[in-house]
GROMACS .gro file of C-alpha atoms in nm:
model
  169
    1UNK     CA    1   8.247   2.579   2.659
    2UNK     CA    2   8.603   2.719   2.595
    3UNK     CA    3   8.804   2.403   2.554
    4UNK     CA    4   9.196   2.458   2.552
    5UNK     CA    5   9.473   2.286   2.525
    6UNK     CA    6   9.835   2.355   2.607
    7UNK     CA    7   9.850   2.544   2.225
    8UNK     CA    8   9.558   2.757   2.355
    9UNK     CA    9   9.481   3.012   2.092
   10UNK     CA   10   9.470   3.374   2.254
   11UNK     CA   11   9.345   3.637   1.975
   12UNK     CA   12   9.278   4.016   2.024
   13UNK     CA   13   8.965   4.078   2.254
   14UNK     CA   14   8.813   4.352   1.989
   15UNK     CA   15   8.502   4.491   2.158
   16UNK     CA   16   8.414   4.198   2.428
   17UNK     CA   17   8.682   4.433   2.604
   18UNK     CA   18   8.437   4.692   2.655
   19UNK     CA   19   8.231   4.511   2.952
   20UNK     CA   20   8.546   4.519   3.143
   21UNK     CA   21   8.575   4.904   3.020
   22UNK     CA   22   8.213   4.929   3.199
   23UNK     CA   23   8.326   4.746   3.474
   24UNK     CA   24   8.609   4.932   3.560
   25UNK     CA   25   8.414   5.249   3.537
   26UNK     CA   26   8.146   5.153   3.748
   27UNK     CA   27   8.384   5.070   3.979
   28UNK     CA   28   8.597   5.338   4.025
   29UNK     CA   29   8.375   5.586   3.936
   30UNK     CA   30   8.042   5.506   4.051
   31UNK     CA   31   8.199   5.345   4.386
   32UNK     CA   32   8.075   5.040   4.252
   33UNK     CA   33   7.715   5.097   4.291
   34UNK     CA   34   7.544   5.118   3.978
   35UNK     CA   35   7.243   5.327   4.161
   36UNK     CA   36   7.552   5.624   4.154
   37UNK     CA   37   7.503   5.656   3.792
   38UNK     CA   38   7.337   5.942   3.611
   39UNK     CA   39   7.093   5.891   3.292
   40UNK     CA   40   7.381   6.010   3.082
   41UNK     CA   41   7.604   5.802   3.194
   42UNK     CA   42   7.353   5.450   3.176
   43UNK     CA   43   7.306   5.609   2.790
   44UNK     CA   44   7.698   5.583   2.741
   45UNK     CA   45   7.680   5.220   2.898
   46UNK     CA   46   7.423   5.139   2.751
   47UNK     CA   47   7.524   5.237   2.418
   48UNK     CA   48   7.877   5.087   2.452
   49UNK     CA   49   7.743   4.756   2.525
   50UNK     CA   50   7.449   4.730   2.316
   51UNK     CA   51   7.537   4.895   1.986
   52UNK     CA   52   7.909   4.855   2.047
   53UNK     CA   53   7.915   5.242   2.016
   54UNK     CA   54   8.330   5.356   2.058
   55UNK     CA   55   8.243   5.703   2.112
   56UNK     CA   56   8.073   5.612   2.421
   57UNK     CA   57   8.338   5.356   2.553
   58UNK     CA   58   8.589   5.647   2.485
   59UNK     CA   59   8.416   5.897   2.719
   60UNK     CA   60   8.377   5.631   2.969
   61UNK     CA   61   8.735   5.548   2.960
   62UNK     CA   62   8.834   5.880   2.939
   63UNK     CA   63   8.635   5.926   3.285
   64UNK     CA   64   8.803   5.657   3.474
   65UNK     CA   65   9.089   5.835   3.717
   66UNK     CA   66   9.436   5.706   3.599
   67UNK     CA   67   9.321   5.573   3.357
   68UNK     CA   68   9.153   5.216   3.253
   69UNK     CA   69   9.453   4.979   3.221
   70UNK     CA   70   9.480   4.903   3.631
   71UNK     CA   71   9.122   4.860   3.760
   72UNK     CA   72   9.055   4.652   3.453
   73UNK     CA   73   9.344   4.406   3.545
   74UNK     CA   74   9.254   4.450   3.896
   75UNK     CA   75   8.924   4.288   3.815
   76UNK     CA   76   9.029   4.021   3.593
   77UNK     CA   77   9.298   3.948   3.890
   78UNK     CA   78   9.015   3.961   4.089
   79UNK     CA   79   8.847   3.645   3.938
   80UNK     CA   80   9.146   3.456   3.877
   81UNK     CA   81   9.257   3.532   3.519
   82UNK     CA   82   9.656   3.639   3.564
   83UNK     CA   83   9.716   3.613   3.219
   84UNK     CA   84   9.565   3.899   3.073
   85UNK     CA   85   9.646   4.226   3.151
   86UNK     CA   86   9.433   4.523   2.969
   87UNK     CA   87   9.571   4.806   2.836
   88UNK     CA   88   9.511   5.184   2.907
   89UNK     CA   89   9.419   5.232   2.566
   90UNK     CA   90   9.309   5.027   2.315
   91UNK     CA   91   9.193   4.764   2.521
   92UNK     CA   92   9.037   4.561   2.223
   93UNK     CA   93   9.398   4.475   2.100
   94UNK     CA   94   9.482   4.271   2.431
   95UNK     CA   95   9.507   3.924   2.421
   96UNK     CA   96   9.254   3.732   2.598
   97UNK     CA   97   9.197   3.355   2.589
   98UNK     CA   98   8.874   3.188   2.518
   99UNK     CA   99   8.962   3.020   2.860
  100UNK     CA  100   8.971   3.322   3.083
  101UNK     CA  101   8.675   3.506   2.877
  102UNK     CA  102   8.450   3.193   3.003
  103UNK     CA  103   8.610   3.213   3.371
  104UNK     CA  104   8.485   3.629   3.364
  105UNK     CA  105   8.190   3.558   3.232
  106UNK     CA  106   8.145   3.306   3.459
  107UNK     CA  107   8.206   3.515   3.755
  108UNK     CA  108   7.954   3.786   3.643
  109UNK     CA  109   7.699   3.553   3.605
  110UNK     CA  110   7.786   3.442   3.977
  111UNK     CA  111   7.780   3.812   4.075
  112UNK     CA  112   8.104   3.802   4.140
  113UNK     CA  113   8.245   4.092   3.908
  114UNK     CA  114   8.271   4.415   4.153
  115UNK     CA  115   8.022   4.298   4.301
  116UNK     CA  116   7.661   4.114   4.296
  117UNK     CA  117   7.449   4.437   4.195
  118UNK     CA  118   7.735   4.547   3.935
  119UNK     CA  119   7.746   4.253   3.790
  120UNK     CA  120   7.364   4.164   3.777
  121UNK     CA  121   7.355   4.554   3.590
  122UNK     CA  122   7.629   4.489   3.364
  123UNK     CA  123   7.483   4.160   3.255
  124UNK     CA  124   7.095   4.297   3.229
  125UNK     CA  125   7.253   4.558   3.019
  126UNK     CA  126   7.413   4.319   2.770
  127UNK     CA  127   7.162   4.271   2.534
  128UNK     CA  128   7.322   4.390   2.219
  129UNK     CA  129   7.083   4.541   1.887
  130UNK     CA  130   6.953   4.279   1.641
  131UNK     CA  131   7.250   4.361   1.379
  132UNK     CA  132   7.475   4.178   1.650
  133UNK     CA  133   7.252   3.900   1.747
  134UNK     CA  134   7.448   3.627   1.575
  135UNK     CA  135   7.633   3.305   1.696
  136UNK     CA  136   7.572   3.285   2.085
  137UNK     CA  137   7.224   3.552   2.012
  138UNK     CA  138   7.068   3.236   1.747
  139UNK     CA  139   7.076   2.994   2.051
  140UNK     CA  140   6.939   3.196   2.277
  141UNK     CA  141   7.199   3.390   2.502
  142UNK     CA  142   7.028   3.602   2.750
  143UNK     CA  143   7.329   3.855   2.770
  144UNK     CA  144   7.657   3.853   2.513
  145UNK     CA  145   7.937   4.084   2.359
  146UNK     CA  146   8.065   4.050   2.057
  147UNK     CA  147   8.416   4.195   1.878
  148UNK     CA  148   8.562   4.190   1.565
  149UNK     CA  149   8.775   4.478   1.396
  150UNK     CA  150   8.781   4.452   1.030
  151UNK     CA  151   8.612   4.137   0.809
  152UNK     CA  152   8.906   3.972   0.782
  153UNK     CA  153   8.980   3.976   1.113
  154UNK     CA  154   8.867   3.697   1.398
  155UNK     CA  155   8.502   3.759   1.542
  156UNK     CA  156   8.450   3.664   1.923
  157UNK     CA  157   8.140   3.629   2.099
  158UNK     CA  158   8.145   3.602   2.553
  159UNK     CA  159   7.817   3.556   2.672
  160UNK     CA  160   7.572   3.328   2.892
  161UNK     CA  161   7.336   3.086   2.747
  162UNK     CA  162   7.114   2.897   2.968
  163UNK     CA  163   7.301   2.991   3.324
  164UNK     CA  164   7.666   2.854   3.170
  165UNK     CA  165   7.965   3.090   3.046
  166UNK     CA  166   8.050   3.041   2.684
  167UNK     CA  167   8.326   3.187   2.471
  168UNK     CA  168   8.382   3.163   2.067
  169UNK     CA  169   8.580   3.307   1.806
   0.00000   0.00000   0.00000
C-alpha cells in the first residue's frame, strides 16, 4: 500500500510509535515471551495500544533498562528498516516513512517482530476503542495504530487489512 517515490514523504510517527514502545518492552523486559507478563503489565499494553493511553506507554518506557531508544532501533534494524532510528524519548516525533511502517507491519504480521508469539500478541492486542476506528478500522483492519498530535497536525494509520500491511497519513 505505501507507494513512494524518490521525494518520499517521512512525517512524525505520533502514536503508531507506541507498538514498537511495546515491542521493545516485551523484549527486553519480558525476555521476549509475552507469557512473562503480569496482569498489570498486559493492562498498561493493553491500554497503550488500544486507547492510545500515554500514561501507560510512559511507565512501560520508563521500565525498559537503558532506556527505549536502542532495542527499538534494534528491532526496526531487525526487519530491514535502516532509516529510522527511535528516540529514547519522545518516540512519536521520529520520522518514519510510510514505506518502512508497511515493511514493520509487514513483518509482524509474518511473526517476524521479536519473534512469532510476540508478534502474534502484539498484533491480537491492536484492536484500538471505537473513537479510533477510522480510516484503515471502516474497511475492516483486523489490527491498526493510529497517531496524530494536535488537529492540525498529520494523522497516520499502520495496520493489516485482509493479511496485507498498509500505511496512511
Amino acid at each position: 500500500w505505501a507507494q513512494a517515490t524518490s521525494a518520499e514523504k517521512v512525517t512524525n510517527a505520533w502514536s503508531t510509535s507506541k507498538v514498537l514502545v511495546v515491542l521493545a518492552y516485551i523484549d527486553t523486559v519480558a525476555g521476549g515471551d509475552p507469557d512473562n507478563l503480569d496482569d498489570y503489565q498486559r493492562s498498561l499494553i493493553k491500554r497503550a495500544l488500544t486507547a492510545s493511553d500515554m500514561d501507560a506507554l510512559l511507565e512501560l518506557r520508563a521500565g525498559i533498562p537503558g532506556g527505549s531508544g536502542a532495542p527499538m532501533t534494534a528491532i526496526l534494524r531487525s526487519i530491514g528498516d535502516d532509516q529510522t532510528t527511535a528516540p529514547d524519548i519522545r518516540e512519536g516525533s521520529m520520522y518514519w516513512s510510510l514505506r518502512n511502517q508497511v515493511r514493520f507491519m509487514a513483518a509482524l504480521a509474518a511473526g517476524e517482530v521479536v519473534n512469532k508469539q510476540t508478534s502474534e500478541y502484539v498484533l491480537d492486542t491492536m484492536t484500538p476503542i471505537d473513537e479510533h476506528s477510522w480510516g484503515l478500522g471502516t474497511i475492516g483492519a483486523s489490527a491498526f495504530k493510529g497517531g496524530w498530535l494536535e488537529p492540525y497536525t498529520e494523522t497516520r494509520q499502520m495496520g493489516i487489512v485482509d493479511g496485507y500491511a498498509g500505511a496512511i497519513i
